[in-house]
Structures are given as structure tokens and as C-alpha cells.
PDB file of C-alpha atoms in Angstrom:
ATOM      1  CA  UNK K   1       0.000   0.000   0.000  1.00 41.00           C
ATOM      2  CA  UNK K   2       2.807   2.396   0.888  1.00 45.00           C
ATOM      3  CA  UNK K   3       4.665   1.645  -2.343  1.00 49.00           C
ATOM      4  CA  UNK K   4       1.505   2.191  -4.382  1.00 50.00           C
ATOM      5  CA  UNK K   5       0.937   5.575  -2.732  1.00 78.00           C
ATOM      6  CA  UNK K   6       4.568   6.541  -3.286  1.00 80.00           C
ATOM      7  CA  UNK K   7       4.281   5.637  -6.957  1.00 84.00           C
ATOM      8  CA  UNK K   8       1.096   7.680  -7.293  1.00 89.00           C
ATOM      9  CA  UNK K   9       2.879  10.740  -5.885  1.00 91.00           C
ATOM     10  CA  UNK K  10       5.811  10.241  -8.259  1.00 91.00           C
ATOM     11  CA  UNK K  11       3.465   9.967 -11.231  1.00 92.00           C
ATOM     12  CA  UNK K  12       1.609  13.120 -10.206  1.00 93.00           C
ATOM     13  CA  UNK K  13       4.903  15.010  -9.811  1.00 92.00           C
ATOM     14  CA  UNK K  14       5.951  13.861 -13.281  1.00 91.00           C
ATOM     15  CA  UNK K  15       2.662  15.040 -14.791  1.00 90.00           C
ATOM     16  CA  UNK K  16       2.854  18.425 -13.045  1.00 89.00           C
ATOM     17  CA  UNK K  17       6.503  18.867 -14.056  1.00 85.00           C
ATOM     18  CA  UNK K  18       5.670  18.096 -17.685  1.00 84.00           C
ATOM     19  CA  UNK K  19       2.962  20.772 -17.691  1.00 80.00           C
ATOM     20  CA  UNK K  20       5.124  23.532 -16.180  1.00 74.00           C
ATOM     21  CA  UNK K  21       8.199  22.762 -18.275  1.00 70.00           C
ATOM     22  CA  UNK K  22       8.636  25.375 -20.983  1.00 65.00           C
ATOM     23  CA  UNK K  23      11.531  25.047 -23.489  1.00 64.00           C
ATOM     24  CA  UNK K  24      12.231  28.801 -23.573  1.00 60.00           C
ATOM     25  CA  UNK K  25      11.944  29.534 -19.848  1.00 59.00           C
ATOM     26  CA  UNK K  26      14.163  26.592 -18.878  1.00 60.00           C
ATOM     27  CA  UNK K  27      17.032  28.169 -20.826  1.00 64.00           C
ATOM     28  CA  UNK K  28      17.175  31.135 -18.458  1.00 58.00           C
ATOM     29  CA  UNK K  29      15.521  30.347 -15.119  1.00 55.00           C
ATOM     30  CA  UNK K  30      15.435  27.190 -12.958  1.00 62.00           C
ATOM     31  CA  UNK K  31      12.515  24.836 -13.367  1.00 70.00           C
ATOM     32  CA  UNK K  32       9.926  25.428 -10.627  1.00 72.00           C
ATOM     33  CA  UNK K  33      10.076  23.287  -7.514  1.00 78.00           C
ATOM     34  CA  UNK K  34       7.021  21.155  -6.810  1.00 87.00           C
ATOM     35  CA  UNK K  35       6.229  21.051  -3.102  1.00 90.00           C
ATOM     36  CA  UNK K  36       5.922  17.325  -2.437  1.00 92.00           C
ATOM     37  CA  UNK K  37       4.460  17.803   1.053  1.00 92.00           C
ATOM     38  CA  UNK K  38       1.568  19.878  -0.310  1.00 93.00           C
ATOM     39  CA  UNK K  39       1.106  17.333  -3.074  1.00 95.00           C
ATOM     40  CA  UNK K  40       0.904  14.505  -0.527  1.00 94.00           C
ATOM     41  CA  UNK K  41      -1.616  16.387   1.620  1.00 94.00           C
ATOM     42  CA  UNK K  42      -3.786  17.181  -1.400  1.00 94.00           C
ATOM     43  CA  UNK K  43      -3.631  13.582  -2.589  1.00 94.00           C
ATOM     44  CA  UNK K  44      -4.634  12.322   0.858  1.00 93.00           C
ATOM     45  CA  UNK K  45      -7.597  14.688   0.887  1.00 93.00           C
ATOM     46  CA  UNK K  46      -8.767  13.559  -2.561  1.00 93.00           C
ATOM     47  CA  UNK K  47      -8.266   9.873  -1.756  1.00 91.00           C
ATOM     48  CA  UNK K  48     -11.061  10.140   0.806  1.00 88.00           C
ATOM     49  CA  UNK K  49     -13.646  11.743  -1.484  1.00 92.00           C
ATOM     50  CA  UNK K  50     -16.177  10.131  -3.802  1.00 92.00           C
ATOM     51  CA  UNK K  51     -14.898  12.071  -6.800  1.00 92.00           C
ATOM     52  CA  UNK K  52     -13.985  10.214  -9.971  1.00 91.00           C
ATOM     53  CA  UNK K  53     -10.316   9.437 -10.522  1.00 91.00           C
ATOM     54  CA  UNK K  54     -10.264  11.960 -13.376  1.00 89.00           C
ATOM     55  CA  UNK K  55     -11.606  14.757 -11.175  1.00 90.00           C
ATOM     56  CA  UNK K  56      -9.291  13.857  -8.302  1.00 92.00           C
ATOM     57  CA  UNK K  57      -6.265  14.126 -10.548  1.00 91.00           C
ATOM     58  CA  UNK K  58      -7.500  17.344 -12.154  1.00 88.00           C
ATOM     59  CA  UNK K  59      -8.100  18.958  -8.764  1.00 91.00           C
ATOM     60  CA  UNK K  60      -4.666  17.934  -7.497  1.00 92.00           C
ATOM     61  CA  UNK K  61      -2.789  19.056 -10.604  1.00 89.00           C
ATOM     62  CA  UNK K  62      -4.626  22.364 -10.994  1.00 86.00           C
ATOM     63  CA  UNK K  63      -4.200  23.221  -7.305  1.00 91.00           C
ATOM     64  CA  UNK K  64      -0.487  22.437  -7.502  1.00 90.00           C
ATOM     65  CA  UNK K  65      -0.184  24.624 -10.612  1.00 85.00           C
ATOM     66  CA  UNK K  66      -1.693  27.459  -8.565  1.00 84.00           C
ATOM     67  CA  UNK K  67       0.901  26.768  -5.870  1.00 87.00           C
ATOM     68  CA  UNK K  68       3.743  26.750  -8.405  1.00 82.00           C
ATOM     69  CA  UNK K  69       2.536  30.090  -9.790  1.00 78.00           C
ATOM     70  CA  UNK K  70       2.357  31.642  -6.305  1.00 79.00           C
ATOM     71  CA  UNK K  71       5.800  30.281  -5.385  1.00 76.00           C
ATOM     72  CA  UNK K  72       7.319  31.507  -8.653  1.00 66.00           C
ATOM     73  CA  UNK K  73       6.084  35.061  -8.131  1.00 54.00           C
ATOM     74  CA  UNK K  74       7.659  34.967  -4.646  1.00 59.00           C
ATOM     75  CA  UNK K  75      11.053  34.431  -6.304  1.00 54.00           C
ATOM     76  CA  UNK K  76      10.923  37.806  -8.044  1.00 48.00           C
ATOM     77  CA  UNK K  77      13.627  40.008  -6.506  1.00 47.00           C
ATOM     78  CA  UNK K  78      13.376  43.750  -6.008  1.00 45.00           C
ATOM     79  CA  UNK K  79      14.869  45.891  -8.761  1.00 41.00           C
ATOM     80  CA  UNK K  80      18.045  47.858  -8.305  1.00 47.00           C
ATOM     81  CA  UNK K  81      19.626  50.530 -10.500  1.00 47.00           C
ATOM     82  CA  UNK K  82      22.874  48.554 -10.607  1.00 50.00           C
ATOM     83  CA  UNK K  83      21.263  45.338 -11.879  1.00 55.00           C
ATOM     84  CA  UNK K  84      22.907  43.982 -15.011  1.00 54.00           C
ATOM     85  CA  UNK K  85      21.047  42.993 -18.147  1.00 60.00           C
ATOM     86  CA  UNK K  86      20.877  39.289 -17.293  1.00 57.00           C
ATOM     87  CA  UNK K  87      19.437  39.958 -13.817  1.00 54.00           C
ATOM     88  CA  UNK K  88      16.725  42.196 -15.275  1.00 52.00           C
ATOM     89  CA  UNK K  89      15.868  39.619 -17.933  1.00 55.00           C
ATOM     90  CA  UNK K  90      15.677  36.783 -15.403  1.00 58.00           C
ATOM     91  CA  UNK K  91      13.432  38.867 -13.156  1.00 53.00           C
ATOM     92  CA  UNK K  92      11.081  39.626 -16.039  1.00 59.00           C
ATOM     93  CA  UNK K  93      11.024  35.985 -17.124  1.00 60.00           C
ATOM     94  CA  UNK K  94      10.253  34.860 -13.566  1.00 57.00           C
ATOM     95  CA  UNK K  95       7.209  37.155 -13.512  1.00 55.00           C
ATOM     96  CA  UNK K  96       6.101  35.832 -16.900  1.00 62.00           C
ATOM     97  CA  UNK K  97       6.660  32.236 -15.763  1.00 60.00           C
ATOM     98  CA  UNK K  98       4.368  32.767 -12.780  1.00 58.00           C
ATOM     99  CA  UNK K  99       1.717  34.213 -15.094  1.00 65.00           C
ATOM    100  CA  UNK K 100       2.185  31.298 -17.491  1.00 66.00           C
ATOM    101  CA  UNK K 101       1.653  28.734 -14.712  1.00 63.00           C
ATOM    102  CA  UNK K 102      -1.437  30.649 -13.564  1.00 65.00           C
ATOM    103  CA  UNK K 103      -2.888  30.432 -17.047  1.00 70.00           C
ATOM    104  CA  UNK K 104      -2.289  26.684 -17.190  1.00 69.00           C
ATOM    105  CA  UNK K 105      -4.582  25.863 -14.288  1.00 66.00           C
ATOM    106  CA  UNK K 106      -7.384  28.020 -15.667  1.00 69.00           C
ATOM    107  CA  UNK K 107      -7.021  26.164 -18.950  1.00 72.00           C
ATOM    108  CA  UNK K 108      -7.171  22.748 -17.247  1.00 68.00           C
ATOM    109  CA  UNK K 109     -10.181  23.710 -15.149  1.00 66.00           C
ATOM    110  CA  UNK K 110     -11.980  25.052 -18.194  1.00 72.00           C
ATOM    111  CA  UNK K 111     -11.552  21.619 -19.769  1.00 71.00           C
ATOM    112  CA  UNK K 112     -13.129  20.097 -16.664  1.00 67.00           C
ATOM    113  CA  UNK K 113     -15.984  22.624 -16.855  1.00 74.00           C
ATOM    114  CA  UNK K 114     -15.946  23.189 -13.082  1.00 81.00           C
ATOM    115  CA  UNK K 115     -16.876  26.807 -12.362  1.00 83.00           C
ATOM    116  CA  UNK K 116     -17.268  26.354  -8.542  1.00 88.00           C
ATOM    117  CA  UNK K 117     -13.725  24.971  -8.276  1.00 87.00           C
ATOM    118  CA  UNK K 118     -12.398  27.857 -10.353  1.00 84.00           C
ATOM    119  CA  UNK K 119     -14.101  30.269  -7.940  1.00 88.00           C
ATOM    120  CA  UNK K 120     -12.605  28.397  -4.974  1.00 91.00           C
ATOM    121  CA  UNK K 121      -9.061  28.643  -6.333  1.00 88.00           C
ATOM    122  CA  UNK K 122      -9.449  32.227  -7.561  1.00 85.00           C
ATOM    123  CA  UNK K 123     -10.791  33.291  -4.161  1.00 90.00           C
ATOM    124  CA  UNK K 124      -7.876  31.583  -2.412  1.00 91.00           C
ATOM    125  CA  UNK K 125      -5.349  33.301  -4.710  1.00 87.00           C
ATOM    126  CA  UNK K 126      -6.896  36.697  -4.014  1.00 88.00           C
ATOM    127  CA  UNK K 127      -6.849  36.127  -0.248  1.00 93.00           C
ATOM    128  CA  UNK K 128      -3.280  34.796  -0.248  1.00 91.00           C
ATOM    129  CA  UNK K 129      -2.001  37.798  -2.211  1.00 85.00           C
ATOM    130  CA  UNK K 130      -3.781  40.163   0.190  1.00 89.00           C
ATOM    131  CA  UNK K 131      -2.249  38.331   3.159  1.00 90.00           C
ATOM    132  CA  UNK K 132       1.211  38.603   1.585  1.00 85.00           C
ATOM    133  CA  UNK K 133       0.796  42.354   1.146  1.00 83.00           C
ATOM    134  CA  UNK K 134      -0.192  42.729   4.796  1.00 85.00           C
ATOM    135  CA  UNK K 135       2.589  40.472   6.039  1.00 83.00           C
ATOM    136  CA  UNK K 136       5.466  41.930   4.041  1.00 78.00           C
ATOM    137  CA  UNK K 137       4.486  45.563   3.580  1.00 76.00           C
ATOM    138  CA  UNK K 138       2.306  46.567   6.526  1.00 77.00           C
ATOM    139  CA  UNK K 139       3.062  46.828  10.230  1.00 74.00           C
ATOM    140  CA  UNK K 140       2.357  43.850  12.485  1.00 77.00           C
ATOM    141  CA  UNK K 141       2.310  44.205  16.262  1.00 80.00           C
ATOM    142  CA  UNK K 142       4.163  41.038  17.258  1.00 84.00           C
ATOM    143  CA  UNK K 143       6.192  38.091  16.030  1.00 85.00           C
ATOM    144  CA  UNK K 144       3.234  35.823  16.813  1.00 88.00           C
ATOM    145  CA  UNK K 145       0.981  37.916  14.586  1.00 88.00           C
ATOM    146  CA  UNK K 146       3.603  37.605  11.846  1.00 88.00           C
ATOM    147  CA  UNK K 147       3.666  33.801  12.267  1.00 90.00           C
ATOM    148  CA  UNK K 148      -0.126  33.597  12.219  1.00 92.00           C
ATOM    149  CA  UNK K 149      -0.166  35.457   8.910  1.00 92.00           C
ATOM    150  CA  UNK K 150       2.563  33.232   7.474  1.00 92.00           C
ATOM    151  CA  UNK K 151       0.681  30.104   8.551  1.00 94.00           C
ATOM    152  CA  UNK K 152      -2.437  31.289   6.706  1.00 94.00           C
ATOM    153  CA  UNK K 153      -0.446  32.036   3.566  1.00 92.00           C
ATOM    154  CA  UNK K 154       1.194  28.607   3.554  1.00 93.00           C
ATOM    155  CA  UNK K 155      -1.928  26.532   4.239  1.00 95.00           C
ATOM    156  CA  UNK K 156      -4.892  28.546   2.951  1.00 95.00           C
ATOM    157  CA  UNK K 157      -4.916  27.133  -0.584  1.00 95.00           C
ATOM    158  CA  UNK K 158      -5.031  23.517   0.595  1.00 95.00           C
ATOM    159  CA  UNK K 159      -7.555  24.315   3.311  1.00 95.00           C
ATOM    160  CA  UNK K 160      -9.894  26.010   0.831  1.00 95.00           C
ATOM    161  CA  UNK K 161      -9.744  22.988  -1.463  1.00 95.00           C
ATOM    162  CA  UNK K 162     -10.318  20.678   1.528  1.00 95.00           C
ATOM    163  CA  UNK K 163     -13.383  22.700   2.477  1.00 95.00           C
ATOM    164  CA  UNK K 164     -14.656  22.571  -1.096  1.00 95.00           C
ATOM    165  CA  UNK K 165     -14.567  18.746  -1.107  1.00 94.00           C
ATOM    166  CA  UNK K 166     -15.779  18.668   2.527  1.00 93.00           C
ATOM    167  CA  UNK K 167     -12.675  16.959   3.916  1.00 91.00           C
ATOM    168  CA  UNK K 168     -11.220  19.291   6.548  1.00 92.00           C
ATOM    169  CA  UNK K 169      -9.936  16.700   9.035  1.00 91.00           C
ATOM    170  CA  UNK K 170      -6.278  17.359   8.261  1.00 90.00           C
ATOM    171  CA  UNK K 171      -6.470  21.156   8.152  1.00 91.00           C
ATOM    172  CA  UNK K 172      -4.855  21.659  11.576  1.00 91.00           C
ATOM    173  CA  UNK K 173      -2.019  19.264  10.784  1.00 92.00           C
ATOM    174  CA  UNK K 174      -1.483  20.885   7.389  1.00 93.00           C
ATOM    175  CA  UNK K 175      -1.254  24.347   8.938  1.00 93.00           C
ATOM    176  CA  UNK K 176       1.287  23.245  11.553  1.00 92.00           C
ATOM    177  CA  UNK K 177       3.450  21.310   9.112  1.00 93.00           C
ATOM    178  CA  UNK K 178       3.522  23.875   6.323  1.00 94.00           C
ATOM    179  CA  UNK K 179       4.373  26.713   8.715  1.00 93.00           C
ATOM    180  CA  UNK K 180       7.142  24.705  10.371  1.00 93.00           C
ATOM    181  CA  UNK K 181       8.614  23.658   7.042  1.00 91.00           C
ATOM    182  CA  UNK K 182       8.485  27.239   5.724  1.00 91.00           C
ATOM    183  CA  UNK K 183      10.389  28.521   8.760  1.00 92.00           C
ATOM    184  CA  UNK K 184      13.011  25.814   8.345  1.00 92.00           C
ATOM    185  CA  UNK K 185      13.457  26.390   4.604  1.00 89.00           C
ATOM    186  CA  UNK K 186      13.728  30.176   4.955  1.00 89.00           C
ATOM    187  CA  UNK K 187      16.186  29.908   7.857  1.00 91.00           C
ATOM    188  CA  UNK K 188      18.347  27.461   5.926  1.00 90.00           C
ATOM    189  CA  UNK K 189      18.243  29.618   2.791  1.00 87.00           C
ATOM    190  CA  UNK K 190      19.325  32.718   4.703  1.00 89.00           C
ATOM    191  CA  UNK K 191      22.177  30.871   6.441  1.00 90.00           C
ATOM    192  CA  UNK K 192      23.420  29.636   3.049  1.00 90.00           C
ATOM    193  CA  UNK K 193      23.634  33.222   1.825  1.00 87.00           C
ATOM    194  CA  UNK K 194      20.535  33.148  -0.373  1.00 82.00           C
ATOM    195  CA  UNK K 195      17.693  35.643  -0.429  1.00 76.00           C
ATOM    196  CA  UNK K 196      14.929  34.963   2.110  1.00 82.00           C
ATOM    197  CA  UNK K 197      11.848  37.200   1.775  1.00 78.00           C
ATOM    198  CA  UNK K 198      10.670  36.068   5.198  1.00 84.00           C
ATOM    199  CA  UNK K 199      13.819  36.892   7.140  1.00 85.00           C
ATOM    200  CA  UNK K 200      14.376  40.053   5.116  1.00 82.00           C
ATOM    201  CA  UNK K 201      10.891  41.219   6.165  1.00 82.00           C
ATOM    202  CA  UNK K 202      11.673  40.468   9.820  1.00 84.00           C
ATOM    203  CA  UNK K 203      15.019  42.290   9.673  1.00 83.00           C
ATOM    204  CA  UNK K 204      13.165  45.326   8.326  1.00 79.00           C
ATOM    205  CA  UNK K 205      10.984  45.090  11.433  1.00 79.00           C
ATOM    206  CA  UNK K 206      13.835  44.979  13.924  1.00 71.00           C
ATOM    207  CA  UNK K 207      11.497  46.260  16.636  1.00 75.00           C
ATOM    208  CA  UNK K 208       9.796  42.842  16.682  1.00 72.00           C
ATOM    209  CA  UNK K 209      12.836  40.615  17.242  1.00 72.00           C
ATOM    210  CA  UNK K 210      16.010  42.675  17.038  1.00 75.00           C
ATOM    211  CA  UNK K 211      18.965  41.931  14.755  1.00 82.00           C
ATOM    212  CA  UNK K 212      19.402  38.991  12.378  1.00 84.00           C
ATOM    213  CA  UNK K 213      21.060  36.809  15.027  1.00 87.00           C
ATOM    214  CA  UNK K 214      18.160  37.269  17.415  1.00 88.00           C
ATOM    215  CA  UNK K 215      15.701  36.630  14.592  1.00 88.00           C
ATOM    216  CA  UNK K 216      17.351  33.296  13.737  1.00 90.00           C
ATOM    217  CA  UNK K 217      17.350  32.262  17.402  1.00 90.00           C
ATOM    218  CA  UNK K 218      13.647  33.047  17.714  1.00 89.00           C
ATOM    219  CA  UNK K 219      12.810  31.249  14.486  1.00 91.00           C
ATOM    220  CA  UNK K 220      14.698  28.168  15.678  1.00 91.00           C
ATOM    221  CA  UNK K 221      12.755  28.240  18.949  1.00 91.00           C
ATOM    222  CA  UNK K 222       9.458  28.479  17.059  1.00 90.00           C
ATOM    223  CA  UNK K 223      10.498  25.568  14.829  1.00 91.00           C
ATOM    224  CA  UNK K 224      11.118  23.392  17.878  1.00 89.00           C
ATOM    225  CA  UNK K 225       7.806  24.401  19.461  1.00 88.00           C
ATOM    226  CA  UNK K 226       5.851  23.645  16.307  1.00 87.00           C
ATOM    227  CA  UNK K 227       7.593  20.293  15.758  1.00 88.00           C
ATOM    228  CA  UNK K 228       6.345  19.079  19.158  1.00 85.00           C
ATOM    229  CA  UNK K 229       2.838  20.342  18.396  1.00 87.00           C
ATOM    230  CA  UNK K 230       2.969  18.784  14.943  1.00 90.00           C
ATOM    231  CA  UNK K 231       3.906  15.346  16.237  1.00 88.00           C
ATOM    232  CA  UNK K 232       0.828  15.395  18.470  1.00 88.00           C
ATOM    233  CA  UNK K 233      -1.421  16.602  15.650  1.00 90.00           C
ATOM    234  CA  UNK K 234      -0.204  13.869  13.292  1.00 91.00           C
ATOM    235  CA  UNK K 235      -0.803  11.174  15.894  1.00 89.00           C
ATOM    236  CA  UNK K 236      -4.401  12.364  16.278  1.00 89.00           C
ATOM    237  CA  UNK K 237      -5.258  11.932  12.599  1.00 89.00           C
ATOM    238  CA  UNK K 238      -8.026   9.369  11.919  1.00 88.00           C
ATOM    239  CA  UNK K 239      -6.926   5.801  11.236  1.00 87.00           C
ATOM    240  CA  UNK K 240      -7.843   5.975   7.536  1.00 84.00           C
ATOM    241  CA  UNK K 241      -5.019   8.498   7.105  1.00 89.00           C
ATOM    242  CA  UNK K 242      -2.421   5.889   8.072  1.00 89.00           C
ATOM    243  CA  UNK K 243      -0.331   6.402   4.912  1.00 89.00           C
ATOM    244  CA  UNK K 244      -0.259  10.155   5.490  1.00 90.00           C
ATOM    245  CA  UNK K 245       0.661   9.608   9.154  1.00 91.00           C
ATOM    246  CA  UNK K 246       3.538   7.361   8.115  1.00 90.00           C
ATOM    247  CA  UNK K 247       4.700   9.901   5.541  1.00 91.00           C
ATOM    248  CA  UNK K 248       4.543  12.732   8.065  1.00 90.00           C
ATOM    249  CA  UNK K 249       6.468  10.871  10.764  1.00 89.00           C
ATOM    250  CA  UNK K 250       9.187  10.100   8.211  1.00 89.00           C
ATOM    251  CA  UNK K 251       9.215  13.708   6.993  1.00 88.00           C
ATOM    252  CA  UNK K 252       9.486  15.078  10.529  1.00 86.00           C
ATOM    253  CA  UNK K 253      12.363  12.746  11.288  1.00 82.00           C
ATOM    254  CA  UNK K 254      14.148  13.571   8.030  1.00 81.00           C
ATOM    255  CA  UNK K 255      13.693  17.341   8.231  1.00 74.00           C
ATOM    256  CA  UNK K 256      14.367  17.862  11.928  1.00 71.00           C
ATOM    257  CA  UNK K 257      16.191  14.947  13.551  1.00 61.00           C
ATOM    258  CA  UNK K 258      18.548  14.572  10.561  1.00 51.00           C
ATOM    259  CA  UNK K 259      19.106  18.333  10.616  1.00 51.00           C
ATOM    260  CA  UNK K 260      20.116  18.210  14.284  1.00 51.00           C
ATOM    261  CA  UNK K 261      22.710  15.512  13.602  1.00 42.00           C
ATOM    262  CA  UNK K 262      24.115  17.500  10.666  1.00 46.00           C
ATOM    263  CA  UNK K 263      24.317  20.719  12.667  1.00 51.00           C
ATOM    264  CA  UNK K 264      25.901  19.048  15.661  1.00 47.00           C
ATOM    265  CA  UNK K 265      28.360  17.237  13.382  1.00 48.00           C
TER     266      UNK K 265
END
């Protein structure tokens, strides 16, 4: 059963990758990453619906295309007068790539003739973009308020789809996991010298947490707190989500326990 589920996820990733691959874009910008954790959560939600296999796959693929488009637009860096020609071109292509991926899911949904689902996804996109504007460009009163906003941004798309198919059992777990993973990924990216929109936004709000060192310490503490909460939430999932529970326990161990060993080493 576990191998079958793993193969299904691999096949879905292959199908999504084939749809977002564009021969011109790939010459200049990296191919978009497909968030496997979100794909697994979506697949688990759809597995427990009475939808046809065709609709299940369409819902999963179109939702992931929305996610790819949102993630791609997040990669667009701010412009600078000193930017060279290649940097400007790559920035423009990244914007166009995000728009291209957005168009793909509308096209696929139009083939499915599912107006309510289109409204669900479009509403989620609108809300996520509004949340991003508030989180990154408006004042927030505390670090906790910042985290609450980030958690909504990371999990809202999946939760809206779950509500649409009336399968909201895993919403709490999804919110905890996706927030924790986001914090870990952004912290790691910043420490490796790469651009992190999240940490950059916090540094610009030094009144919340102080300097970059203090910010990283606080983020690490929040990661640890959410890992403990996540482990409890996963354990409480209904028995019919056994494959998802197994996947999550493995993911938690890989992302956090393996990380500890690496850092201590």
C-alpha cells in the first residue's frame, strides 16, 4: 500500500513537471520546484472523497499549478539601478513564468468545466495575495501575529480545497506542518547566503525581534515548538489516514532529527 501511494505521488509530480516545463523559460531560469508535502496532503484529501479518478487528478494538478505560480512570483527580486542585463531579464522571465503557470490551471479547469472549483481557487489566490501584502508591507504588532499570517499564507490554498470537497480533518495538521517547514526552509536559505523574503521582512521590522542573530534564534525556537505540536497533531489523525501519518512521521524525522545531527556534526 505504501509503495503504491509513493508511486502515485511520483506519477503526479511527473505530470505536473511536464505541464510547467517550458523550453524557452528553462534556458534562463530554474525549473519550478514542486512542493511534495503539499502534493501529498492534497492527494490524501482527494483519496477520501467520492470524486472520480479523473476529477481527483484534475483537482490535485490544478491546485499544484496554482501553488507553483504563487511560489514563482515569490522568487521575483526587487529591482536595483545597478542590476545587469541578465538579472533584469531573469526577473522579467520569472514574472512571466508565474503568469504562465497561472494560465495553465485556468485552462485545465476550463476543460473540466468546473466553475465552482475555479471560484474556490481564484478566491484563495486573491486572499493569499492580500495576506502577503499585509505580512510583508504593513506593520504587524508582534512576532506571533507575523507567524499567524505566514501560517495562513502557507496553508490557505489547501484548506480552501479541503473545504470545497468537505474533507477538513487534516487542516490543523497541514497548517502546523507547512508553517514549520516554511520557517526551516527560509532559515536554511538565509544561512546559506541566499535571499529569504521572510527573514528580510523580519530584519526590516527589527522592533519585533532585534537583529538577524536574534531573529534566527527566535525562528529556531518556534520551529522546535511547532515540531512538538505537529507530532501530536499527526498522531491524532483518523486511522484511515495511516499512509499520510507514516509519511509525516518520516518527513518530521528527516527534516528535523537529521538536521540536528548534521548541525551538531
